[in-house]
PDB file of C-alpha atoms in Angstrom:
ATOM      1  CA  MET A 179     123.326  54.674 175.268  1.00 42.00           C
ATOM      2  CA  THR A 180     123.616  56.839 172.188  1.00 37.00           C
ATOM      3  CA  ALA A 181     121.902  55.714 169.051  1.00 38.00           C
ATOM      4  CA  THR A 182     123.828  56.197 165.845  1.00 37.00           C
ATOM      5  CA  ALA A 183     122.436  55.997 162.326  1.00 40.00           C
ATOM      6  CA  GLU A 184     124.398  54.419 159.598  1.00 43.00           C
ATOM      7  CA  ARG A 185     125.467  56.736 156.744  1.00 41.00           C
ATOM      8  CA  PRO A 186     123.484  55.733 153.695  1.00 45.00           C
ATOM      9  CA  VAL A 187     125.515  54.147 151.014  1.00 45.00           C
ATOM     10  CA  ALA A 188     125.439  56.083 147.735  1.00 44.00           C
ATOM     11  CA  PRO A 189     124.317  53.998 144.778  1.00 48.00           C
ATOM     12  CA  ALA A 190     127.037  52.958 142.479  1.00 48.00           C
ATOM     13  CA  ARG A 191     127.615  55.434 139.600  1.00 49.00           C
ATOM     14  CA  PRO A 192     127.048  53.726 136.291  1.00 49.00           C
ATOM     15  CA  PRO A 193     130.107  53.460 134.158  1.00 52.00           C
ATOM     16  CA  GLY A 194     130.473  56.054 131.440  1.00 50.00           C
ATOM     17  CA  ARG A 195     130.940  59.804 131.435  1.00 50.00           C
ATOM     18  CA  LYS A 196     132.320  61.619 134.403  1.00 51.00           C
ATOM     19  CA  ARG A 197     130.205  64.239 136.153  1.00 53.00           C
ATOM     20  CA  GLY A 198     132.203  67.154 134.696  1.00 51.00           C
ATOM     21  CA  GLU A 199     131.854  65.793 131.166  1.00 56.00           C
ATOM     22  CA  SER A 200     128.071  65.454 131.545  1.00 57.00           C
ATOM     23  CA  ARG A 201     127.730  69.025 132.739  1.00 58.00           C
ATOM     24  CA  LEU A 202     129.788  70.294 129.833  1.00 54.00           C
ATOM     25  CA  LEU A 203     127.738  68.312 127.335  1.00 59.00           C
ATOM     26  CA  ASN A 204     124.448  69.524 128.872  1.00 61.00           C
ATOM     27  CA  ALA A 205     125.664  73.112 128.806  1.00 54.00           C
ATOM     28  CA  ALA A 206     126.783  72.776 125.194  1.00 56.00           C
ATOM     29  CA  ALA A 207     123.442  71.272 124.190  1.00 56.00           C
ATOM     30  CA  GLY A 208     121.624  74.121 125.925  1.00 55.00           C
ATOM     31  CA  LEU A 209     123.717  76.700 124.109  1.00 51.00           C
ATOM     32  CA  VAL A 210     123.005  75.016 120.772  1.00 53.00           C
ATOM     33  CA  LEU A 211     119.243  75.056 121.413  1.00 54.00           C
ATOM     34  CA  LEU A 212     119.356  78.659 122.603  1.00 49.00           C
ATOM     35  CA  GLY A 213     121.375  79.662 119.556  1.00 50.00           C
ATOM     36  CA  ALA A 214     118.940  77.889 117.248  1.00 51.00           C
ATOM     37  CA  ALA A 215     115.983  79.676 118.841  1.00 48.00           C
ATOM     38  CA  ILE A 216     117.691  83.053 118.540  1.00 45.00           C
ATOM     39  CA  GLY A 217     118.641  82.241 114.960  1.00 48.00           C
ATOM     40  CA  VAL A 218     115.054  81.452 113.995  1.00 47.00           C
ATOM     41  CA  GLN A 219     113.845  84.636 115.672  1.00 47.00           C
ATOM     42  CA  SER A 220     116.534  86.668 113.891  1.00 43.00           C
ATOM     43  CA  LEU A 221     115.628  85.185 110.534  1.00 49.00           C
ATOM     44  CA  ASP A 222     111.981  86.093 111.060  1.00 51.00           C
ATOM     45  CA  MET A 223     112.863  89.608 112.195  1.00 49.00           C
ATOM     46  CA  ASN A 224     115.227  90.137 109.290  1.00 52.00           C
ATOM     47  CA  HIS A 225     112.578  88.949 106.830  1.00 53.00           C
ATOM     48  CA  ASN A 226     110.094  91.500 108.173  1.00 57.00           C
ATOM     49  CA  GLU A 227     112.688  94.237 108.312  1.00 59.00           C
ATOM     50  CA  TYR A 228     113.865  93.340 104.808  1.00 57.00           C
ATOM     51  CA  ARG A 229     110.496  94.247 103.341  1.00 68.00           C
ATOM     52  CA  ALA A 230     109.900  97.290 105.552  1.00 78.00           C
ATOM     53  CA  PRO A 231     110.433 100.739 104.011  1.00 83.00           C
ATOM     54  CA  LEU A 232     112.498 103.520 105.496  1.00 91.00           C
ATOM     55  CA  THR A 233     110.012 106.286 106.261  1.00 93.00           C
ATOM     56  CA  TYR A 234     111.013 109.954 106.321  1.00 96.00           C
ATOM     57  CA  VAL A 235     108.427 112.250 107.887  1.00 96.00           C
ATOM     58  CA  GLY A 236     107.573 115.929 107.577  1.00 96.00           C
ATOM     59  CA  GLY A 237     104.734 118.408 107.388  1.00 97.00           C
ATOM     60  CA  ARG A 238     102.940 120.433 104.760  1.00 97.00           C
ATOM     61  CA  GLY A 239     105.264 122.934 103.069  1.00 96.00           C
ATOM     62  CA  GLN A 240     108.441 121.147 104.184  1.00 97.00           C
ATOM     63  CA  ASP A 241     110.985 119.542 101.839  1.00 97.00           C
ATOM     64  CA  VAL A 242     111.062 115.917 102.993  1.00 97.00           C
ATOM     65  CA  ASP A 243     114.383 114.352 102.001  1.00 96.00           C
ATOM     66  CA  ALA A 244     113.904 110.606 101.447  1.00 94.00           C
ATOM     67  CA  THR A 245     117.534 110.093 100.263  1.00 92.00           C
ATOM     68  CA  ARG A 246     116.710 109.187  96.655  1.00 92.00           C
ATOM     69  CA  PHE A 247     114.120 111.889  96.198  1.00 94.00           C
ATOM     70  CA  THR A 248     112.799 114.964  97.948  1.00 96.00           C
ATOM     71  CA  VAL A 249     109.074 115.631  98.050  1.00 97.00           C
ATOM     72  CA  ARG A 250     106.947 118.538  99.261  1.00 97.00           C
ATOM     73  CA  LEU A 251     103.233 118.913  99.863  1.00 98.00           C
ATOM     74  CA  ASN A 252     102.355 122.382  98.577  1.00 97.00           C
ATOM     75  CA  SER A 253      98.625 122.612  99.198  1.00 97.00           C
ATOM     76  CA  VAL A 254      95.510 120.690 100.179  1.00 97.00           C
ATOM     77  CA  THR A 255      92.222 121.314  98.372  1.00 97.00           C
ATOM     78  CA  ALA A 256      88.773 119.789  98.730  1.00 97.00           C
ATOM     79  CA  ALA A 257      86.274 119.558  95.898  1.00 97.00           C
ATOM     80  CA  LYS A 258      82.728 118.298  95.385  1.00 96.00           C
ATOM     81  CA  SER A 259      83.484 117.268  91.800  1.00 96.00           C
ATOM     82  CA  ILE A 260      86.448 117.046  89.444  1.00 95.00           C
ATOM     83  CA  GLN A 261      86.345 117.897  85.772  1.00 93.00           C
ATOM     84  CA  HIS A 262      88.909 116.061  83.667  1.00 90.00           C
ATOM     85  CA  GLY A 263      88.611 116.409  79.928  1.00 87.00           C
ATOM     86  CA  ALA A 264      85.001 116.010  78.881  1.00 88.00           C
ATOM     87  CA  GLN A 265      84.024 114.223  82.093  1.00 90.00           C
ATOM     88  CA  THR A 266      82.923 115.633  85.419  1.00 93.00           C
ATOM     89  CA  HIS A 267      83.235 113.173  88.301  1.00 94.00           C
ATOM     90  CA  LEU A 268      80.848 113.567  91.227  1.00 95.00           C
ATOM     91  CA  THR A 269      81.183 112.051  94.671  1.00 94.00           C
ATOM     92  CA  ASP A 270      79.038 111.459  97.756  1.00 93.00           C
ATOM     93  CA  ASP A 271      82.184 111.908  99.890  1.00 96.00           C
ATOM     94  CA  VAL A 272      84.835 114.521  99.160  1.00 97.00           C
ATOM     95  CA  PHE A 273      87.602 114.753  96.605  1.00 97.00           C
ATOM     96  CA  LEU A 274      90.917 115.582  98.233  1.00 98.00           C
ATOM     97  CA  VAL A 275      93.462 117.179  95.898  1.00 97.00           C
ATOM     98  CA  LEU A 276      97.061 117.187  97.114  1.00 97.00           C
ATOM     99  CA  SER A 277      99.386 119.413  95.102  1.00 97.00           C
ATOM    100  CA  MET A 278     102.927 118.018  95.370  1.00 96.00           C
ATOM    101  CA  SER A 279     106.421 118.749  94.090  1.00 97.00           C
ATOM    102  CA  ALA A 280     109.363 116.372  93.909  1.00 96.00           C
ATOM    103  CA  LYS A 281     112.918 116.074  92.655  1.00 96.00           C
ATOM    104  CA  SER A 282     115.371 113.168  92.606  1.00 94.00           C
ATOM    105  CA  LYS A 283     119.002 112.933  93.660  1.00 91.00           C
ATOM    106  CA  LEU A 284     120.946 110.879  91.100  1.00 90.00           C
ATOM    107  CA  GLN A 285     118.623 109.577  88.399  1.00 91.00           C
ATOM    108  CA  PRO A 286     115.119 110.173  87.045  1.00 92.00           C
ATOM    109  CA  TYR A 287     112.205 108.470  88.777  1.00 86.00           C
ATOM    110  CA  LYS A 288     108.474 108.226  88.571  1.00 91.00           C
ATOM    111  CA  LEU A 289     106.988 108.239  92.034  1.00 91.00           C
ATOM    112  CA  GLY A 290     104.754 105.385  93.070  1.00 88.00           C
ATOM    113  CA  PRO A 291     101.047 105.563  93.875  1.00 87.00           C
ATOM    114  CA  ALA A 292     100.247 107.743  96.858  1.00 94.00           C
ATOM    115  CA  VAL A 293      98.397 106.431  99.917  1.00 96.00           C
ATOM    116  CA  LEU A 294      96.339 108.442 102.389  1.00 98.00           C
ATOM    117  CA  LEU A 295      96.992 107.208 105.931  1.00 97.00           C
ATOM    118  CA  THR A 296      94.308 108.173 108.425  1.00 97.00           C
ATOM    119  CA  ALA A 297      94.708 108.925 112.122  1.00 96.00           C
ATOM    120  CA  ASP A 298      93.172 105.541 113.027  1.00 94.00           C
ATOM    121  CA  GLY A 299      95.491 103.607 110.697  1.00 94.00           C
ATOM    122  CA  ARG A 300      93.255 103.091 107.682  1.00 95.00           C
ATOM    123  CA  LYS A 301      94.716 103.428 104.195  1.00 96.00           C
ATOM    124  CA  PHE A 302      93.085 104.915 101.097  1.00 97.00           C
ATOM    125  CA  ALA A 303      94.596 104.536  97.645  1.00 95.00           C
ATOM    126  CA  ALA A 304      94.486 107.439  95.222  1.00 95.00           C
ATOM    127  CA  THR A 305      91.264 107.358  93.204  1.00 94.00           C
ATOM    128  CA  ASP A 306      91.377 105.644  89.816  1.00 91.00           C
ATOM    129  CA  ARG A 307      88.496 107.778  88.517  1.00 92.00           C
ATOM    130  CA  ILE A 308      90.978 110.446  87.439  1.00 91.00           C
ATOM    131  CA  ASP A 309      93.252 109.401  84.594  1.00 88.00           C
ATOM    132  CA  ARG A 310      96.820 108.749  85.710  1.00 86.00           C
ATOM    133  CA  THR A 311      98.143 111.194  83.106  1.00 86.00           C
ATOM    134  CA  ALA A 312      96.695 114.045  85.168  1.00 90.00           C
ATOM    135  CA  THR A 313      98.472 113.014  88.365  1.00 92.00           C
ATOM    136  CA  MET A 314     101.899 113.327  89.944  1.00 93.00           C
ATOM    137  CA  ALA A 315     102.450 109.588  89.421  1.00 89.00           C
ATOM    138  CA  GLN A 316     102.864 110.237  85.682  1.00 89.00           C
ATOM    139  CA  LYS A 317     105.570 112.890  86.117  1.00 91.00           C
ATOM    140  CA  TRP A 318     109.276 112.172  85.630  1.00 93.00           C
ATOM    141  CA  VAL A 319     111.146 113.392  88.685  1.00 93.00           C
ATOM    142  CA  GLN A 320     114.554 114.655  87.557  1.00 94.00           C
ATOM    143  CA  PRO A 321     117.743 115.245  89.569  1.00 95.00           C
ATOM    144  CA  ASP A 322     117.637 118.679  91.216  1.00 90.00           C
ATOM    145  CA  ILE A 323     114.706 119.837  89.032  1.00 94.00           C
ATOM    146  CA  TRP A 324     111.350 120.226  90.726  1.00 96.00           C
ATOM    147  CA  ALA A 325     108.349 118.614  89.044  1.00 95.00           C
ATOM    148  CA  SER A 326     104.837 119.297  90.267  1.00 95.00           C
ATOM    149  CA  GLY A 327     101.466 117.616  90.032  1.00 94.00           C
ATOM    150  CA  PRO A 328      98.450 116.516  92.067  1.00 95.00           C
ATOM    151  CA  TYR A 329      97.288 113.313  93.706  1.00 96.00           C
ATOM    152  CA  PHE A 330      93.522 112.776  93.936  1.00 97.00           C
ATOM    153  CA  PHE A 331      91.692 110.923  96.712  1.00 97.00           C
ATOM    154  CA  GLU A 332      87.995 110.233  97.178  1.00 97.00           C
ATOM    155  CA  VAL A 333      87.394 109.800 100.905  1.00 97.00           C
ATOM    156  CA  PRO A 334      84.830 110.443 103.658  1.00 97.00           C
ATOM    157  CA  ALA A 335      85.199 113.848 105.261  1.00 96.00           C
ATOM    158  CA  SER A 336      85.475 112.143 108.663  1.00 96.00           C
ATOM    159  CA  VAL A 337      88.976 110.765 107.912  1.00 97.00           C
ATOM    160  CA  LEU A 338      90.669 114.073 107.049  1.00 98.00           C
ATOM    161  CA  ALA A 339      91.698 115.187 110.549  1.00 98.00           C
ATOM    162  CA  GLY A 340      95.160 113.863 111.340  1.00 97.00           C
ATOM    163  CA  ALA A 341      95.627 112.291 107.909  1.00 98.00           C
ATOM    164  CA  ARG A 342      99.030 111.908 106.209  1.00 98.00           C
ATOM    165  CA  VAL A 343     100.009 111.200 102.636  1.00 98.00           C
ATOM    166  CA  VAL A 344     102.648 108.540 101.964  1.00 97.00           C
ATOM    167  CA  VAL A 345     104.648 108.591  98.727  1.00 95.00           C
ATOM    168  CA  GLY A 346     107.390 106.188  97.661  1.00 92.00           C
ATOM    169  CA  LEU A 347     108.904 104.614  94.570  1.00 88.00           C
ATOM    170  CA  PRO A 348     106.921 102.471  92.113  1.00 83.00           C
ATOM    171  CA  PRO A 349     106.610  98.763  92.948  1.00 77.00           C
ATOM    172  CA  THR A 350     108.985  96.423  91.128  1.00 73.00           C
ATOM    173  CA  ALA A 351     109.136  92.675  90.505  1.00 67.00           C
ATOM    174  CA  LEU A 352     112.182  92.393  92.770  1.00 70.00           C
ATOM    175  CA  VAL A 353     111.697  93.208  96.428  1.00 70.00           C
ATOM    176  CA  GLU A 354     114.314  95.793  97.321  1.00 70.00           C
ATOM    177  CA  PRO A 355     115.130  96.163 101.025  1.00 78.00           C
ATOM    178  CA  TYR A 356     114.546  99.421 102.842  1.00 83.00           C
ATOM    179  CA  GLN A 357     113.012 101.387  99.987  1.00 87.00           C
ATOM    180  CA  PRO A 358     112.537 105.017 101.021  1.00 92.00           C
ATOM    181  CA  GLU A 359     109.149 106.638 101.391  1.00 94.00           C
ATOM    182  CA  ALA A 360     107.992 110.067 102.556  1.00 96.00           C
ATOM    183  CA  GLU A 361     105.120 110.509 105.000  1.00 97.00           C
ATOM    184  CA  ILE A 362     103.733 114.051 105.130  1.00 98.00           C
ATOM    185  CA  ASP A 363     101.191 115.356 107.618  1.00 98.00           C
ATOM    186  CA  LEU A 364      98.382 117.284 105.906  1.00 98.00           C
ATOM    187  CA  GLY A 365      98.247 119.661 108.869  1.00 97.00           C
ATOM    188  CA  LEU A 366      94.511 119.189 109.450  1.00 97.00           C
ATOM    189  CA  ASP A 367      93.015 119.040 112.928  1.00 97.00           C
ATOM    190  CA  GLU A 368      89.261 118.626 113.481  1.00 97.00           C
ATOM    191  CA  ALA A 369      88.562 122.324 112.969  1.00 97.00           C
ATOM    192  CA  GLY A 370      90.833 122.550 109.939  1.00 97.00           C
ATOM    193  CA  ALA A 371      89.190 119.508 108.344  1.00 97.00           C
ATOM    194  CA  ARG A 372      85.716 121.016 108.838  1.00 97.00           C
ATOM    195  CA  ASP A 373      86.833 124.330 107.320  1.00 97.00           C
ATOM    196  CA  LEU A 374      88.374 122.502 104.355  1.00 97.00           C
ATOM    197  CA  VAL A 375      85.185 120.589 103.610  1.00 97.00           C
ATOM    198  CA  ARG A 376      83.022 123.679 104.131  1.00 96.00           C
ATOM    199  CA  SER A 377      85.079 125.603 101.568  1.00 95.00           C
ATOM    200  CA  ALA A 378      85.252 122.741  99.022  1.00 96.00           C
ATOM    201  CA  GLU A 379      85.281 123.869  95.394  1.00 96.00           C
ATOM    202  CA  ALA A 380      82.135 123.032  93.462  1.00 96.00           C
ATOM    203  CA  VAL A 381      84.185 121.917  90.441  1.00 95.00           C
ATOM    204  CA  TYR A 382      87.938 121.370  90.377  1.00 95.00           C
ATOM    205  CA  SER A 383      89.213 121.373  86.781  1.00 93.00           C
ATOM    206  CA  THR A 384      92.458 119.573  85.993  1.00 90.00           C
ATOM    207  CA  ALA A 385      92.828 121.698  82.833  1.00 83.00           C
ATOM    208  CA  GLU A 386      93.307 124.873  84.873  1.00 60.00           C
ATOM    209  CA  LYS A 387      96.079 123.518  87.063  1.00 52.00           C
TER     210      LYS A 387
END
Protein backbone atom coordinates (compact mmCIF):
# COMPACT_ATOMS: atom_id res chain seq x y z
CA MET A 1 0.00 0.00 0.00
CA THR A 2 1.50 3.30 -1.07
CA ALA A 3 1.20 6.23 1.25
CA THR A 4 0.41 9.54 -0.37
CA ALA A 5 0.71 12.96 1.24
CA GLU A 6 -1.83 15.59 0.59
CA ARG A 7 -0.59 18.71 -1.25
CA PRO A 8 -0.64 21.56 1.23
CA VAL A 9 -3.22 24.14 0.53
CA ALA A 10 -1.75 27.59 -0.10
CA PRO A 11 -3.16 30.27 2.18
CA ALA A 12 -5.60 32.56 0.57
CA ARG A 13 -3.97 35.70 -0.92
CA PRO A 14 -5.37 38.79 0.72
CA PRO A 15 -7.30 41.01 -1.58
CA GLY A 16 -5.45 43.99 -2.97
CA ARG A 17 -2.48 44.40 -5.26
CA LYS A 18 -1.43 41.70 -7.63
CA ARG A 19 2.02 40.15 -7.29
CA GLY A 20 3.40 41.98 -10.35
CA GLU A 21 2.17 45.33 -9.05
CA SER A 22 3.84 44.76 -5.66
CA ARG A 23 7.15 43.93 -7.28
CA LEU A 24 6.99 47.04 -9.43
CA LEU A 25 6.17 49.23 -6.45
CA ASN A 26 8.99 47.69 -4.37
CA ALA A 27 11.44 48.18 -7.22
CA ALA A 28 10.34 51.78 -7.70
CA ALA A 29 10.69 52.48 -3.98
CA GLY A 30 14.17 50.98 -4.01
CA LEU A 31 15.19 53.14 -6.95
CA VAL A 32 13.88 56.25 -5.20
CA LEU A 33 15.89 55.46 -2.04
CA LEU A 34 19.00 54.66 -4.06
CA GLY A 35 18.62 57.87 -6.04
CA ALA A 36 18.18 59.88 -2.85
CA ALA A 37 21.34 58.36 -1.35
CA ILE A 38 23.34 59.08 -4.50
CA GLY A 39 21.91 62.59 -4.59
CA VAL A 40 23.00 63.32 -1.02
CA GLN A 41 26.46 61.94 -1.74
CA SER A 42 26.71 64.03 -4.92
CA LEU A 43 25.67 67.17 -3.10
CA ASP A 44 28.35 66.59 -0.47
CA MET A 45 30.99 65.87 -3.10
CA ASN A 46 30.04 68.90 -5.14
CA HIS A 47 30.20 71.12 -2.05
CA ASN A 48 33.75 69.94 -1.33
CA GLU A 49 34.78 70.20 -4.95
CA TYR A 50 33.17 73.63 -5.20
CA ARG A 51 35.57 75.05 -2.63
CA ALA A 52 38.63 73.14 -3.85
CA PRO A 53 41.21 75.05 -5.92
CA LEU A 54 42.64 73.95 -9.23
CA THR A 55 46.33 73.37 -8.56
CA TYR A 56 48.97 73.73 -11.28
CA VAL A 57 52.36 72.31 -10.35
CA GLY A 58 55.93 72.96 -11.45
CA GLY A 59 59.49 73.29 -10.25
CA ARG A 60 61.97 76.03 -9.50
CA GLY A 61 62.81 78.07 -12.61
CA GLN A 62 59.73 76.91 -14.53
CA ASP A 63 56.89 79.18 -15.70
CA VAL A 64 53.82 77.66 -14.04
CA ASP A 65 50.72 78.62 -16.01
CA ALA A 66 47.72 78.76 -13.66
CA THR A 67 45.34 80.03 -16.41
CA ARG A 68 44.74 83.49 -14.93
CA PHE A 69 48.35 84.12 -14.03
CA THR A 70 51.78 82.64 -14.60
CA VAL A 71 54.26 82.46 -11.75
CA ARG A 72 57.92 81.47 -11.50
CA LEU A 73 60.18 80.76 -8.55
CA ASN A 74 63.51 82.36 -9.44
CA SER A 75 65.66 81.61 -6.41
CA VAL A 76 65.67 80.31 -2.85
CA THR A 77 67.76 82.03 -0.18
CA ALA A 78 68.24 81.38 3.52
CA ALA A 79 69.13 84.06 6.03
CA LYS A 80 69.83 84.30 9.76
CA SER A 81 68.32 87.78 9.94
CA ILE A 82 66.45 90.23 7.72
CA GLN A 83 66.98 93.96 7.70
CA HIS A 84 63.96 95.97 6.61
CA GLY A 85 64.15 99.71 7.02
CA ALA A 86 65.58 100.56 10.42
CA GLN A 87 64.77 97.14 11.87
CA THR A 88 66.77 93.93 11.81
CA HIS A 89 64.70 90.83 12.53
CA LEU A 90 66.45 87.86 14.13
CA THR A 91 65.22 84.30 14.30
CA ASP A 92 66.02 81.08 16.17
CA ASP A 93 64.94 79.14 13.05
CA VAL A 94 65.77 80.24 9.52
CA PHE A 95 64.38 82.92 7.26
CA LEU A 96 63.51 81.52 3.85
CA VAL A 97 63.42 84.11 1.06
CA LEU A 98 61.67 83.06 -2.14
CA SER A 99 62.25 85.38 -5.08
CA MET A 100 59.26 85.12 -7.44
CA SER A 101 58.02 86.61 -10.70
CA ALA A 102 54.47 86.66 -12.01
CA LYS A 103 52.31 88.02 -14.80
CA SER A 104 48.56 87.87 -15.43
CA LYS A 105 46.57 86.95 -18.52
CA LEU A 106 43.65 89.36 -18.93
CA GLN A 107 43.54 91.82 -16.04
CA PRO A 108 45.74 93.08 -13.21
CA TYR A 109 45.89 91.06 -10.00
CA LYS A 110 47.58 91.09 -6.66
CA LEU A 111 48.58 87.59 -5.69
CA GLY A 112 47.35 86.17 -2.43
CA PRO A 113 49.45 85.23 0.60
CA ALA A 114 51.93 82.46 -0.08
CA VAL A 115 51.96 79.21 1.90
CA LEU A 116 54.90 76.88 2.43
CA LEU A 117 53.75 73.26 2.18
CA THR A 118 56.12 70.77 3.78
CA ALA A 119 56.81 67.19 2.73
CA ASP A 120 54.76 65.88 5.68
CA GLY A 121 51.76 68.09 4.87
CA ARG A 122 52.26 70.94 7.32
CA LYS A 123 51.56 74.50 6.20
CA PHE A 124 53.46 77.66 7.12
CA ALA A 125 52.13 81.12 6.32
CA ALA A 126 54.50 83.82 5.16
CA THR A 127 55.94 85.69 8.15
CA ASP A 128 54.19 88.88 9.21
CA ARG A 129 57.40 90.27 10.72
CA ILE A 130 58.34 91.72 7.34
CA ASP A 131 56.09 94.53 6.17
CA ARG A 132 53.79 93.50 3.34
CA THR A 133 55.03 96.40 1.19
CA ALA A 134 58.35 94.59 0.82
CA THR A 135 56.78 91.38 -0.47
CA MET A 136 55.40 89.98 -3.71
CA ALA A 137 51.88 90.14 -2.25
CA GLN A 138 51.97 93.94 -2.60
CA LYS A 139 52.89 93.89 -6.30
CA TRP A 140 50.35 94.45 -9.08
CA VAL A 141 50.64 91.62 -11.57
CA GLN A 142 49.91 93.01 -15.04
CA PRO A 143 48.92 91.20 -18.25
CA ASP A 144 52.03 89.92 -20.04
CA ILE A 145 54.37 92.09 -17.91
CA TRP A 146 56.53 90.31 -15.38
CA ALA A 147 56.57 91.69 -11.84
CA SER A 148 59.04 90.40 -9.28
CA GLY A 149 59.30 90.32 -5.51
CA PRO A 150 60.04 88.06 -2.55
CA TYR A 151 58.00 86.05 -0.08
CA PHE A 152 59.48 85.61 3.41
CA PHE A 153 59.02 82.59 5.67
CA GLU A 154 60.35 81.90 9.15
CA VAL A 155 60.54 78.13 9.56
CA PRO A 156 62.59 75.35 11.19
CA ALA A 157 65.43 74.12 9.01
CA SER A 158 64.06 70.58 9.34
CA VAL A 159 61.03 71.33 7.09
CA LEU A 160 62.94 72.60 4.05
CA ALA A 161 63.61 69.28 2.29
CA GLY A 162 60.76 68.50 -0.08
CA ALA A 163 58.94 71.76 0.61
CA ARG A 164 56.76 73.55 -1.97
CA VAL A 165 55.41 77.07 -2.13
CA VAL A 166 51.73 77.57 -3.00
CA VAL A 167 50.54 80.87 -4.45
CA GLY A 168 47.00 81.80 -5.50
CA LEU A 169 44.67 84.77 -5.73
CA PRO A 170 43.68 86.91 -2.73
CA PRO A 171 40.72 85.68 -0.66
CA THR A 172 37.38 87.35 -1.36
CA ALA A 173 34.05 87.58 0.46
CA LEU A 174 32.40 85.43 -2.21
CA VAL A 175 33.60 81.86 -2.53
CA GLU A 176 34.53 81.35 -6.16
CA PRO A 177 34.69 77.74 -7.38
CA TYR A 178 37.90 76.24 -8.68
CA GLN A 179 40.17 79.22 -8.11
CA PRO A 180 43.60 78.55 -9.62
CA GLU A 181 46.74 78.21 -7.56
CA ALA A 182 50.35 77.36 -8.41
CA GLU A 183 52.36 74.86 -6.38
CA ILE A 184 56.12 75.04 -6.99
CA ASP A 185 58.70 72.60 -5.69
CA LEU A 186 61.67 74.38 -4.10
CA GLY A 187 63.98 71.68 -5.44
CA LEU A 188 65.53 70.90 -2.05
CA ASP A 189 66.40 67.36 -1.00
CA GLU A 190 68.00 66.62 2.39
CA ALA A 191 71.49 67.48 1.16
CA GLY A 192 70.32 70.61 -0.63
CA ALA A 193 68.45 71.81 2.45
CA ARG A 194 71.55 71.33 4.63
CA ASP A 195 73.71 73.23 2.13
CA LEU A 196 71.16 76.05 1.99
CA VAL A 197 71.10 76.46 5.76
CA ARG A 198 74.88 76.17 6.01
CA SER A 199 75.31 79.01 3.50
CA ALA A 200 72.59 81.25 5.02
CA GLU A 201 73.30 84.97 4.75
CA ALA A 202 74.06 86.67 8.04
CA VAL A 203 71.85 89.65 7.11
CA TYR A 204 69.46 89.81 4.17
CA SER A 205 68.56 93.43 3.39
CA THR A 206 65.31 94.16 1.59
CA ALA A 207 66.73 97.54 0.47
CA GLU A 208 69.34 95.86 -1.72
CA LYS A 209 66.91 93.66 -3.61
